[in-house]
Coordinates of C-alpha atoms in Angstrom, one line a residue:
M121 CA 111.0 61.7 119.9
Y122 CA 112.8 62.2 116.3
S123 CA 109.4 62.9 114.1
P124 CA 110.3 61.6 110.8
Q125 CA 108.5 65.0 108.2
Y126 CA 109.4 68.0 106.9
R127 CA 110.4 70.6 108.7
A128 CA 109.5 74.0 108.6
I129 CA 112.4 76.2 106.0
S130 CA 112.9 78.6 109.3
D131 CA 114.0 75.8 111.7
Y132 CA 117.4 74.9 110.3
G133 CA 120.8 76.5 110.9
L134 CA 123.6 77.3 109.1
I135 CA 127.3 76.3 109.5
G136 CA 130.3 76.3 106.8
N137 CA 133.5 76.8 106.0
K138 CA 133.6 79.1 103.1
L139 CA 134.0 76.0 100.9
S140 CA 130.7 74.7 101.6
A141 CA 127.8 75.1 104.1
A142 CA 124.9 72.6 106.0
L143 CA 121.7 72.9 107.1
V144 CA 121.1 71.4 110.5
S145 CA 117.7 71.2 111.8
T146 CA 116.9 71.8 115.7
Q147 CA 116.1 67.9 115.6
G148 CA 120.0 67.7 115.2
S149 CA 119.5 66.5 111.6
I150 CA 122.2 67.6 109.3
D151 CA 119.2 67.8 106.3
W152 CA 121.4 69.9 103.5
Y153 CA 125.1 68.9 102.6
C154 CA 127.4 69.3 99.5
P155 CA 130.5 68.4 100.4
L156 CA 134.0 69.7 99.0
R157 CA 131.7 72.9 97.2
F158 CA 128.5 74.4 97.6
D159 CA 127.5 74.0 94.0
L160 CA 128.2 70.3 94.1
P161 CA 126.3 67.1 94.8
S162 CA 124.9 66.8 97.6
V163 CA 125.3 63.6 100.3
F164 CA 122.4 64.8 102.0
A165 CA 119.7 66.1 101.2
A166 CA 116.1 65.2 103.1
I167 CA 115.5 68.9 103.0
L168 CA 113.8 68.1 99.8
D169 CA 112.7 64.4 100.0
E170 CA 112.9 63.0 103.3
T171 CA 112.7 59.3 102.5
G172 CA 115.0 59.0 99.6
G173 CA 117.4 62.7 99.9
G174 CA 119.5 61.2 103.0
K175 CA 120.4 62.5 106.5
F176 CA 122.6 62.5 109.3
R177 CA 120.8 62.5 112.2
I178 CA 122.0 63.0 116.5
S179 CA 119.3 63.1 118.7
P180 CA 118.0 61.3 121.8
L181 CA 116.1 58.2 121.8
L182 CA 112.7 59.7 124.1
S183 CA 111.1 62.1 123.6
F184 CA 112.9 65.4 124.0
E185 CA 112.7 69.7 123.8
S186 CA 115.4 71.6 122.1
R187 CA 117.0 74.7 121.8
Q188 CA 119.4 76.3 118.9
V189 CA 121.7 78.9 119.5
Y190 CA 124.8 80.2 118.0
L191 CA 128.3 80.6 120.1
P192 CA 128.2 84.4 120.7
N193 CA 129.6 86.3 117.8
T194 CA 130.4 83.1 115.7
N195 CA 129.0 80.4 112.6
I196 CA 129.0 77.5 115.8
L197 CA 125.7 76.3 115.8
R198 CA 124.9 74.7 119.7
T199 CA 121.7 72.3 119.9
S200 CA 120.6 71.5 123.5
F201 CA 118.1 68.2 123.6
Q202 CA 116.3 68.3 127.1
T203 CA 114.7 64.9 127.8
E204 CA 113.7 63.7 131.1
T205 CA 116.6 62.0 132.2
G206 CA 119.2 65.0 131.5
Q207 CA 120.5 67.0 129.1
V208 CA 122.8 66.8 125.7
I209 CA 124.3 69.7 123.6
L210 CA 125.3 68.9 120.0
T211 CA 128.0 71.1 118.7
D212 CA 128.3 71.8 114.7
F213 CA 130.9 73.3 113.0
M214 CA 133.6 73.3 110.1
P215 CA 136.8 73.9 110.6
C216 CA 137.6 76.9 110.1
Y217 CA 140.6 79.1 110.7
R218 CA 144.2 80.2 110.5
G219 CA 147.1 78.6 110.8
S220 CA 150.9 79.3 112.5
D221 CA 151.3 81.2 108.9
G222 CA 148.6 83.4 108.7
R223 CA 146.9 81.4 105.9
L224 CA 142.9 80.2 106.2
M225 CA 142.1 76.6 106.8
Q226 CA 139.7 75.4 105.4
I227 CA 139.2 71.9 106.3
N228 CA 136.2 69.8 104.4
Q229 CA 134.8 68.0 107.1
V230 CA 131.6 68.4 109.2
H231 CA 132.3 67.6 113.1
R232 CA 129.9 67.0 115.6
L233 CA 130.5 66.8 119.3
V234 CA 128.0 65.6 121.6
E235 CA 128.4 66.2 125.0
C236 CA 126.1 65.4 128.8
S237 CA 125.7 68.1 130.8
D238 CA 122.9 66.5 132.8
G239 CA 121.9 63.2 133.8
K240 CA 122.1 60.4 131.6
V241 CA 120.5 60.7 127.8
E242 CA 120.4 57.8 125.2
L243 CA 120.9 58.9 121.7
E244 CA 120.8 57.5 118.0
A245 CA 122.9 58.4 115.2
L246 CA 121.5 57.5 112.0
F247 CA 123.6 57.7 109.2
E248 CA 121.9 57.8 106.1
P249 CA 124.3 59.2 103.0
R250 CA 122.3 59.8 99.3
P251 CA 125.5 60.8 96.8
D252 CA 124.6 63.1 93.7
Y253 CA 121.4 64.3 94.8
G254 CA 120.6 61.0 96.1
R255 CA 120.5 59.1 92.8
E256 CA 123.1 56.7 94.2
Y257 CA 122.3 54.4 97.0
P258 CA 125.4 53.7 98.6
A259 CA 127.3 50.8 99.5
L260 CA 128.0 50.8 103.1
V261 CA 130.8 49.2 105.3
L262 CA 131.7 49.1 108.8
R263 CA 134.9 49.5 109.2
K264 CA 137.1 50.3 112.8
Y265 CA 136.4 53.8 113.6
G266 CA 133.6 54.0 111.3
V267 CA 131.5 54.0 108.4
L268 CA 132.8 53.8 104.3
V269 CA 130.5 55.2 102.3
Q270 CA 132.2 53.2 99.5
N271 CA 130.5 54.0 95.8
N272 CA 130.2 57.8 96.5
P273 CA 132.0 59.6 93.6
E274 CA 134.7 61.0 96.5
P275 CA 136.0 59.1 98.5
F276 CA 133.3 59.4 101.6
A277 CA 133.5 58.1 105.6
L278 CA 132.5 58.7 109.3
S279 CA 134.7 58.5 111.8
S280 CA 133.5 58.2 115.3
N281 CA 134.6 57.1 118.9
V282 CA 131.2 55.4 119.1
E283 CA 129.7 51.9 117.5
F284 CA 127.6 51.7 114.3
R285 CA 125.3 48.8 112.8
L286 CA 124.4 48.5 109.0
Q287 CA 120.8 49.0 108.6
G288 CA 119.9 48.3 105.2
D289 CA 121.2 51.8 103.0
A290 CA 121.9 53.8 106.3
A291 CA 124.1 53.0 109.5
S292 CA 122.8 53.2 113.4
S293 CA 124.4 53.8 116.2
H294 CA 122.7 53.6 119.9
F295 CA 124.8 55.0 122.7
T296 CA 124.4 56.2 126.1
L297 CA 125.7 59.0 127.5
N298 CA 125.9 60.2 131.3
K299 CA 127.3 63.9 132.6
G300 CA 130.8 64.8 131.5
E301 CA 130.9 62.1 128.2
K302 CA 131.0 63.1 125.2
A303 CA 130.9 61.4 121.2
E304 CA 132.6 62.8 118.5
F305 CA 131.7 62.6 114.9
V306 CA 133.4 63.6 111.4
L307 CA 132.5 63.7 108.1
H308 CA 135.6 64.0 105.8
S309 CA 136.8 62.2 103.1
G310 CA 139.0 58.8 102.7
E311 CA 138.8 55.9 105.3
P312 CA 137.9 56.4 108.7
Q313 CA 140.1 57.2 111.5
P314 CA 140.4 57.1 115.4
A315 CA 137.7 60.3 116.3
A316 CA 141.0 61.6 118.2
L317 CA 142.8 62.1 115.6
Y318 CA 140.7 64.8 114.1
N319 CA 141.3 67.0 117.8
L320 CA 137.5 68.2 117.7
T321 CA 138.0 69.9 120.8
D322 CA 141.4 72.1 119.4
R323 CA 139.6 72.4 116.0
L324 CA 136.6 74.4 118.1
K325 CA 138.5 76.4 120.3
K326 CA 140.3 77.8 116.6
T327 CA 137.2 78.4 114.5
R328 CA 135.7 80.5 117.9
S329 CA 138.4 82.7 117.9
Y330 CA 138.7 83.0 113.7
W331 CA 134.6 83.6 113.2
E332 CA 135.3 86.2 116.6
Y333 CA 138.1 88.2 115.1
E334 CA 135.8 88.2 111.9
A335 CA 132.5 89.7 114.4
R336 CA 135.0 91.9 115.0
G337 CA 134.5 93.6 111.6
G338 CA 130.7 93.9 112.0
T339 CA 131.1 95.6 115.1
F340 CA 129.5 98.9 115.5
Y341 CA 127.2 100.4 118.7
G342 CA 123.8 101.4 117.2
L343 CA 120.4 100.3 117.5
W344 CA 119.9 96.3 115.8
R345 CA 123.3 95.4 116.3
E346 CA 122.8 91.6 117.0
T347 CA 120.6 91.3 113.8
I348 CA 122.8 93.3 111.8
L349 CA 126.2 91.3 113.2
R350 CA 124.1 88.5 112.7
S351 CA 123.3 89.2 109.0
Y352 CA 127.4 90.1 108.6
L353 CA 128.2 86.7 110.2
T354 CA 125.8 84.7 107.9
L355 CA 126.9 86.8 104.6
H356 CA 130.4 84.8 105.3
L357 CA 128.9 81.6 105.3
L358 CA 128.3 82.3 101.9
I359 CA 131.6 83.3 100.6
Y360 CA 133.8 81.0 98.1
Q361 CA 136.7 82.2 99.3
P362 CA 139.2 80.5 97.2
A363 CA 137.6 82.8 94.3
G364 CA 135.9 85.2 96.6
A365 CA 132.3 84.8 95.2
I366 CA 129.6 85.2 97.1
I367 CA 126.4 82.9 96.2
A368 CA 123.0 83.9 96.4
A369 CA 121.7 81.0 99.0
P370 CA 123.2 77.8 99.5
T371 CA 120.7 75.9 99.0
T372 CA 118.3 74.7 95.8
S373 CA 114.8 73.9 95.2
L374 CA 113.0 75.4 98.2
P375 CA 109.7 77.2 96.6
E376 CA 108.7 80.2 96.7
E377 CA 105.1 78.8 96.9
I378 CA 104.2 75.2 98.8
S379 CA 103.3 72.6 95.2
G380 CA 104.3 75.5 93.1
E381 CA 107.1 75.6 90.2
R382 CA 109.3 78.7 91.5
N383 CA 111.9 76.6 92.3
W384 CA 115.5 77.4 91.9
D385 CA 118.7 77.1 92.2
Y386 CA 120.9 79.6 94.2
R387 CA 123.8 78.4 94.8
Y388 CA 125.8 80.6 91.8
A389 CA 127.3 83.6 91.9
W390 CA 125.0 86.3 90.7
L391 CA 126.6 90.0 89.7
R392 CA 124.2 92.0 91.4
D393 CA 124.6 90.2 94.7
A394 CA 128.1 90.4 94.6
S395 CA 127.9 94.2 94.0
L396 CA 125.1 94.8 96.7
T397 CA 127.7 92.9 99.4
L398 CA 130.6 95.0 98.2
S399 CA 128.8 98.0 98.8
A400 CA 127.2 97.0 102.1
F401 CA 130.7 96.6 103.3
S402 CA 132.0 99.5 101.9
L403 CA 129.4 101.2 104.0
M404 CA 130.4 99.5 107.0
G405 CA 133.8 101.0 105.8
H406 CA 135.2 97.2 105.7
K407 CA 138.3 98.6 103.1
D408 CA 139.7 95.0 103.2
E409 CA 136.5 92.8 102.5
A410 CA 135.2 95.2 99.9
A411 CA 138.2 94.7 98.6
G412 CA 138.4 91.2 98.2
F413 CA 135.0 91.5 96.4
M414 CA 136.2 94.4 93.9
N415 CA 138.6 92.1 92.6
W416 CA 136.2 89.1 92.2
L417 CA 133.9 91.7 90.2
S418 CA 137.3 92.5 87.9
K419 CA 138.5 89.4 87.0
V420 CA 134.2 88.4 86.2
C421 CA 134.0 91.2 84.0
S422 CA 137.9 90.4 83.0
V423 CA 136.9 87.0 82.4
R424 CA 133.2 87.7 80.9
G425 CA 134.0 90.8 78.8
P426 CA 131.0 93.4 79.1
A427 CA 128.2 91.5 78.1
G428 CA 126.8 91.9 81.6
Q429 CA 126.0 87.7 82.6
T430 CA 123.8 87.7 84.8
L431 CA 125.0 85.1 86.9
H432 CA 128.2 82.9 87.2
G433 CA 129.4 79.7 88.5
I434 CA 131.3 80.4 91.7
D435 CA 135.0 79.6 90.1
F436 CA 134.0 81.9 87.0
N437 CA 132.8 79.6 85.3
T438 CA 129.6 79.2 83.5
P439 CA 126.5 77.3 85.7
P440 CA 125.1 73.6 84.6
D441 CA 122.6 74.3 82.0
E442 CA 119.4 73.9 84.1
Q443 CA 117.7 70.3 84.7
T444 CA 115.3 68.9 87.0
L445 CA 115.8 66.2 89.2
D446 CA 113.0 64.1 88.7
H447 CA 113.6 61.6 91.4
L448 CA 113.2 64.2 94.3
S449 CA 109.8 64.9 95.8
G450 CA 110.6 68.4 96.5
Y451 CA 110.3 70.3 99.8
R452 CA 106.7 68.8 100.3
N453 CA 106.4 67.5 97.0
S454 CA 106.6 71.2 95.7
R455 CA 108.6 70.2 92.4
P456 CA 110.8 70.6 89.9
V457 CA 113.7 69.9 92.2
R458 CA 116.3 71.9 90.0
L459 CA 120.3 71.6 88.9
G460 CA 121.7 74.8 87.8
N461 CA 120.0 77.9 86.6
A462 CA 118.9 78.8 83.0
A463 CA 119.1 82.8 84.0
Y464 CA 122.4 82.9 83.3
L465 CA 120.7 83.1 79.7
Q466 CA 119.4 86.3 79.8
R467 CA 119.6 89.9 79.0
Q468 CA 119.4 91.1 82.3
L469 CA 120.9 95.2 81.8
D470 CA 120.5 96.2 85.6
V471 CA 123.7 94.6 86.7
F472 CA 126.1 97.0 84.3
G473 CA 123.9 99.8 86.8
E474 CA 125.4 97.5 90.1
V475 CA 128.6 97.2 88.6
L476 CA 129.0 100.6 88.7
E477 CA 127.7 101.8 92.1
A478 CA 129.8 98.6 93.9
A479 CA 133.0 100.8 92.3
Y480 CA 131.6 104.1 93.3
N481 CA 131.0 102.9 96.9
Y482 CA 134.1 101.4 97.1
L483 CA 136.1 104.6 95.9
S484 CA 134.5 106.4 98.4
I485 CA 135.9 104.5 101.3
R486 CA 139.2 105.6 99.4
G487 CA 139.4 101.7 97.5
Y488 CA 141.6 101.2 94.8
I489 CA 140.8 101.2 91.2
S490 CA 143.3 100.4 88.9
R491 CA 143.6 101.9 85.4
G492 CA 143.0 98.0 84.3
T493 CA 139.8 98.3 86.2
W494 CA 138.7 101.4 84.6
Q495 CA 138.8 100.0 81.8
L496 CA 136.8 97.3 82.7
L497 CA 134.4 99.6 84.7
E498 CA 134.3 101.4 81.0
A499 CA 133.4 99.2 79.1
Y500 CA 130.2 98.2 81.2
V501 CA 129.5 101.9 80.6
D502 CA 129.8 101.5 76.8
S503 CA 127.9 98.3 77.2
A504 CA 124.9 100.6 79.0
C505 CA 124.8 103.1 76.5
R506 CA 124.6 100.6 73.9
L507 CA 122.3 98.4 75.4
W508 CA 119.0 100.4 77.1
R509 CA 116.9 100.5 74.8
E510 CA 116.8 97.1 74.0
P511 CA 114.1 94.8 76.3
D512 CA 115.2 92.5 78.4
S513 CA 115.2 89.6 81.2
G514 CA 114.7 92.3 83.8
I515 CA 115.7 92.0 87.7
W516 CA 113.0 89.0 88.4
E517 CA 114.5 86.8 85.6
V518 CA 111.1 85.9 84.3
R519 CA 110.5 83.6 81.7
S520 CA 108.3 85.0 79.6
A521 CA 108.7 87.5 76.8
P522 CA 111.5 90.4 77.5
S523 CA 110.5 93.7 78.0
H524 CA 111.1 97.3 78.8
F525 CA 111.3 97.0 82.5
I526 CA 111.7 100.4 84.0
H527 CA 114.5 98.9 86.7
S528 CA 116.8 97.6 83.8
K529 CA 116.2 101.5 82.2
L530 CA 117.0 102.8 85.6
M531 CA 120.0 100.4 86.4
C532 CA 121.4 101.6 82.8
W533 CA 121.7 104.9 84.2
V534 CA 123.0 104.7 87.1
A535 CA 125.9 102.8 85.1
L536 CA 126.4 105.9 83.2
D537 CA 126.0 108.4 86.2
R538 CA 128.2 106.7 88.4
G539 CA 130.8 105.5 85.9
I540 CA 130.9 109.8 84.8
K541 CA 131.5 110.5 88.7
I542 CA 134.4 107.5 89.2
G543 CA 135.7 109.1 85.8
E544 CA 135.9 112.8 87.2
I545 CA 137.6 111.4 90.8
L546 CA 140.0 109.7 88.9
G547 CA 140.8 112.1 85.9
Y548 CA 139.4 109.9 82.7
R549 CA 137.4 112.6 80.8
E550 CA 137.5 111.3 77.7
N551 CA 134.2 109.7 77.7
L552 CA 132.2 111.8 80.2
E553 CA 130.4 114.3 77.8
R554 CA 129.1 111.1 75.5
W555 CA 128.3 109.4 79.0
G556 CA 126.3 112.6 80.0
E557 CA 124.1 112.7 76.5
T558 CA 123.0 109.1 77.2
A559 CA 122.1 109.7 80.8
G560 CA 120.4 112.4 79.7
Q561 CA 118.0 110.3 77.0
I562 CA 117.4 108.0 79.3
R563 CA 116.1 110.1 82.2
E564 CA 113.3 111.8 79.6
D565 CA 112.4 107.7 78.3
I566 CA 112.2 106.6 81.5
L567 CA 109.9 109.5 82.3
S568 CA 108.1 110.5 79.7
R569 CA 107.5 106.5 79.1
G570 CA 107.8 105.1 82.1
W571 CA 105.0 107.3 84.3
N572 CA 101.7 105.9 84.4
S573 CA 99.2 109.1 85.1
W574 CA 96.1 107.2 84.9
R575 CA 97.7 104.5 87.7
G576 CA 99.7 108.1 89.3
A577 CA 102.8 105.1 89.4
F578 CA 105.4 104.3 87.2
T579 CA 104.8 100.9 86.4
Q580 CA 106.9 97.6 85.7
H581 CA 107.2 98.3 82.4
Y582 CA 106.4 99.8 79.4
D583 CA 103.8 98.0 77.9
T584 CA 101.6 97.2 80.9
E585 CA 99.6 99.0 83.7
A586 CA 100.9 96.3 86.5
L587 CA 102.8 97.5 89.1
D588 CA 106.0 96.6 90.3
A589 CA 107.9 96.9 93.8
S590 CA 112.0 97.5 92.3
V591 CA 110.8 100.6 91.0
L592 CA 111.2 101.4 94.9
L593 CA 114.9 101.7 93.7
I594 CA 114.6 105.2 91.7
P595 CA 115.2 107.5 94.8
L596 CA 117.5 104.9 96.3
Y597 CA 120.2 105.8 93.3
G598 CA 118.6 109.1 93.2
F599 CA 117.2 109.2 89.9
L600 CA 114.6 111.2 92.1
P601 CA 114.0 112.3 95.6
A602 CA 111.3 110.4 96.9
S603 CA 109.6 113.6 98.1
D604 CA 109.4 113.9 94.3
E605 CA 105.7 113.6 93.3
R606 CA 105.5 111.1 91.4
M607 CA 107.6 108.9 93.3
V608 CA 105.1 109.7 96.7
S609 CA 102.5 108.6 94.8
T610 CA 104.4 105.5 93.4
I611 CA 105.1 104.4 96.7
A612 CA 101.4 105.1 98.0
R613 CA 100.3 102.6 95.1
I614 CA 102.6 99.8 95.8
R615 CA 101.7 99.7 99.2
E616 CA 97.7 99.7 98.6
E617 CA 98.2 97.5 95.9
L618 CA 101.3 94.7 96.8
G619 CA 101.3 94.8 100.2
W620 CA 100.1 92.3 102.2
N621 CA 100.1 91.9 106.3
G622 CA 102.5 94.8 106.3
L623 CA 104.6 93.7 103.9
L624 CA 105.4 94.0 100.0
R625 CA 105.5 91.1 97.0
R626 CA 107.5 92.0 94.0
Y627 CA 104.3 92.2 91.5
D628 CA 100.7 91.2 91.6
Q629 CA 101.1 87.9 89.5
A630 CA 97.2 87.2 88.3
K631 CA 98.5 90.6 86.7
V632 CA 101.8 89.7 85.3
N633 CA 102.9 87.5 82.5
D634 CA 106.7 86.0 83.8
G635 CA 105.8 82.8 82.3
L636 CA 105.2 81.0 85.7
K637 CA 102.0 79.5 87.1
G638 CA 100.9 79.6 90.5
D639 CA 101.8 82.4 93.5
E640 CA 105.2 83.5 95.6
G641 CA 105.0 85.8 98.9
A642 CA 106.1 88.5 99.9
F643 CA 109.9 89.4 99.1
L644 CA 111.4 90.6 101.7
A645 CA 114.1 92.9 99.7
C646 CA 111.2 94.4 98.5
S647 CA 109.9 95.3 101.9
I648 CA 113.3 96.8 103.0
W649 CA 113.5 98.9 99.8
L650 CA 110.3 101.0 101.2
V651 CA 111.9 101.0 104.4
R652 CA 114.6 102.8 102.5
D653 CA 112.2 105.3 101.0
L654 CA 109.9 106.0 104.3
I655 CA 113.7 107.3 105.8
R656 CA 113.9 109.2 102.5
L657 CA 110.6 110.7 103.4
N658 CA 111.1 112.1 106.8
K659 CA 109.1 109.4 107.7
L660 CA 111.5 107.7 110.6
D661 CA 108.5 106.4 113.0
E662 CA 107.0 104.5 110.1
A663 CA 110.1 103.5 108.9
V664 CA 111.2 101.8 112.6
R665 CA 108.0 99.9 113.2
L666 CA 107.8 98.5 109.2
Y667 CA 111.7 97.4 109.9
E668 CA 111.4 96.1 113.0
R669 CA 108.3 94.1 111.2
I670 CA 110.6 92.8 109.1
L671 CA 113.0 91.6 111.2
K672 CA 109.9 89.1 112.8
C673 CA 110.7 87.2 109.1
A674 CA 113.7 86.1 110.9
N675 CA 114.0 82.8 112.3
H676 CA 115.4 81.6 116.0
L677 CA 119.3 82.1 115.2
G678 CA 118.2 85.5 113.0
L679 CA 118.4 84.3 109.5
F680 CA 116.1 84.7 106.6
S681 CA 114.7 84.1 104.1
E682 CA 113.6 85.2 100.3
M683 CA 110.2 85.3 101.0
V684 CA 107.5 84.6 104.3
N685 CA 103.7 84.4 104.0
P686 CA 103.2 87.7 105.7
D687 CA 99.9 86.2 107.6
T688 CA 101.6 83.1 109.0
G689 CA 105.7 84.0 108.4
E690 CA 106.0 80.9 107.1
A691 CA 109.9 81.0 105.4
M692 CA 109.6 80.2 101.4
G693 CA 112.8 80.1 99.3
N694 CA 116.0 79.3 99.2
F695 CA 117.2 79.4 102.7
P696 CA 119.5 81.8 104.0
Q697 CA 119.4 84.4 101.4
A698 CA 122.2 86.8 100.9
L699 CA 120.1 89.7 98.6
T700 CA 117.7 90.2 102.2
H701 CA 120.8 90.0 104.9
L702 CA 122.7 92.1 102.5
N703 CA 119.8 94.7 102.4
I704 CA 119.1 94.2 106.4
I705 CA 122.5 95.4 106.6
I706 CA 121.9 98.5 104.6
A707 CA 118.7 99.3 105.7
G708 CA 120.2 99.0 109.3
L709 CA 122.9 101.4 109.0
E710 CA 120.3 104.2 107.1
L711 CA 118.1 103.8 109.6
N712 CA 121.5 104.3 112.5
Q713 CA 122.6 107.8 111.3
A714 CA 118.7 109.1 110.3
T715 CA 117.8 108.5 114.1
L716 CA 120.7 108.9 115.8
W717 CA 122.6 111.9 113.4
G718 CA 120.0 112.6 111.4
W719 CA 119.6 112.1 107.2

């Protein structure tokens, strides 16, 4: 029997069609869904308010045990329910496939197919839409073929071949399936139609073929193959295909600490994540996919100029101003629930380096960089030259006063270093000497002001003794070798002070004024950076052990959150998280290279 309570964040699977996505729990409930686009208002948000957010649940009436898997090599979710009377299988997907002309067909619908595979099972379908993040209680109207949501901003309906009845501001259906019988449900715009018109079986077949084809691009034959493939497929669910953007996560305000205020809207495109995605696909040798992200980066740089705005709306526009949705209680009463992200107003100097690193990696697989794209990259390098001495809000987007973050200085150096290398390859040499001089100045500044001999470590920024795991990136970008005695000492100090049951926190909130209250979990990307440093220190056995420790933080489907509680394994933060999956791929590929062929 369904239990009305907050599920663990890790209790969900994700479906999508490269336009939007939905979270489906192991209880058969869609608890998060924004129709049409990732960043538009939700119609189901029970994950943020169990009673007022809205949901669409299909589950047995009797007590059941459930098991949830993806169909192999796809993003099609299958949840099986076993009761004492029989078994049913719920298949959830959003249609996405190639048409006869080769174009990608993205149908803004959610398809739910329930089939009885054994015995006889009584089920309930509860349709409880709450449009506009739960700010609207809709007028539901029964139709012959389903339920119409009348006062949704866009016409919205549920079509089904089972009969519903109104139940206040919800609609429900009790129905029984015998072995071999099935029930069909489609969420879509417009009026309810006969479910048969939506060709669920045919669309399921086409969608399965599409994802299986995509999966072939992520296939390689090495260690942790399935984990890397699942991360690859998950990234595809976070792509907004019309623009080529990748969102940080499909959710908002899933907390970094239960009952804490560190709750953010991640449904936008960060230059950092897009650049890392490009780098990941470049490492996999996927020139076509890398080209798609390069095109997006070029477009963003062209539209927004060289100021380095850190995040963007998925269609290149400015994200909405940050606001709170005070009517929602938040996940397990973790408020505030936020809409929009004020970080787009911050200065984050690291984005220059990430864009140039991505472009350099793209060029390394013989990707094409046009004269126009070079001029955009050139402007980013010049911005790094002009701004590197300035304080900023850093990679962690602190909401306190700007500081001279070492990671930001490092990435300005990366922008210059990679700009020089790209310029040499392409034959554009007019700025290289000037850039080289500035790169030398940044190097001297970091080594003289960033190294704290008393702490035996590179610190978070120039005016603190606090540590920060982001400096683990110093060897990964080639600024210093991991074997440099300063890095060896830094890595040891970070593991000692920021370690938590084998994983790493970003920094110690008690020692850093980041403008926020409370604490957070271990940040998985930081722990993966440590894996990559250990590879470079030729500590392969230790690197493998840590990587496999991190892999245990995935949920039953291989999906990773942003953070975890290392003591309990509880997922924390928005889910699933692109940054974690990107780093899982990069570290996995590097470990395979190191263990199979030598670093």
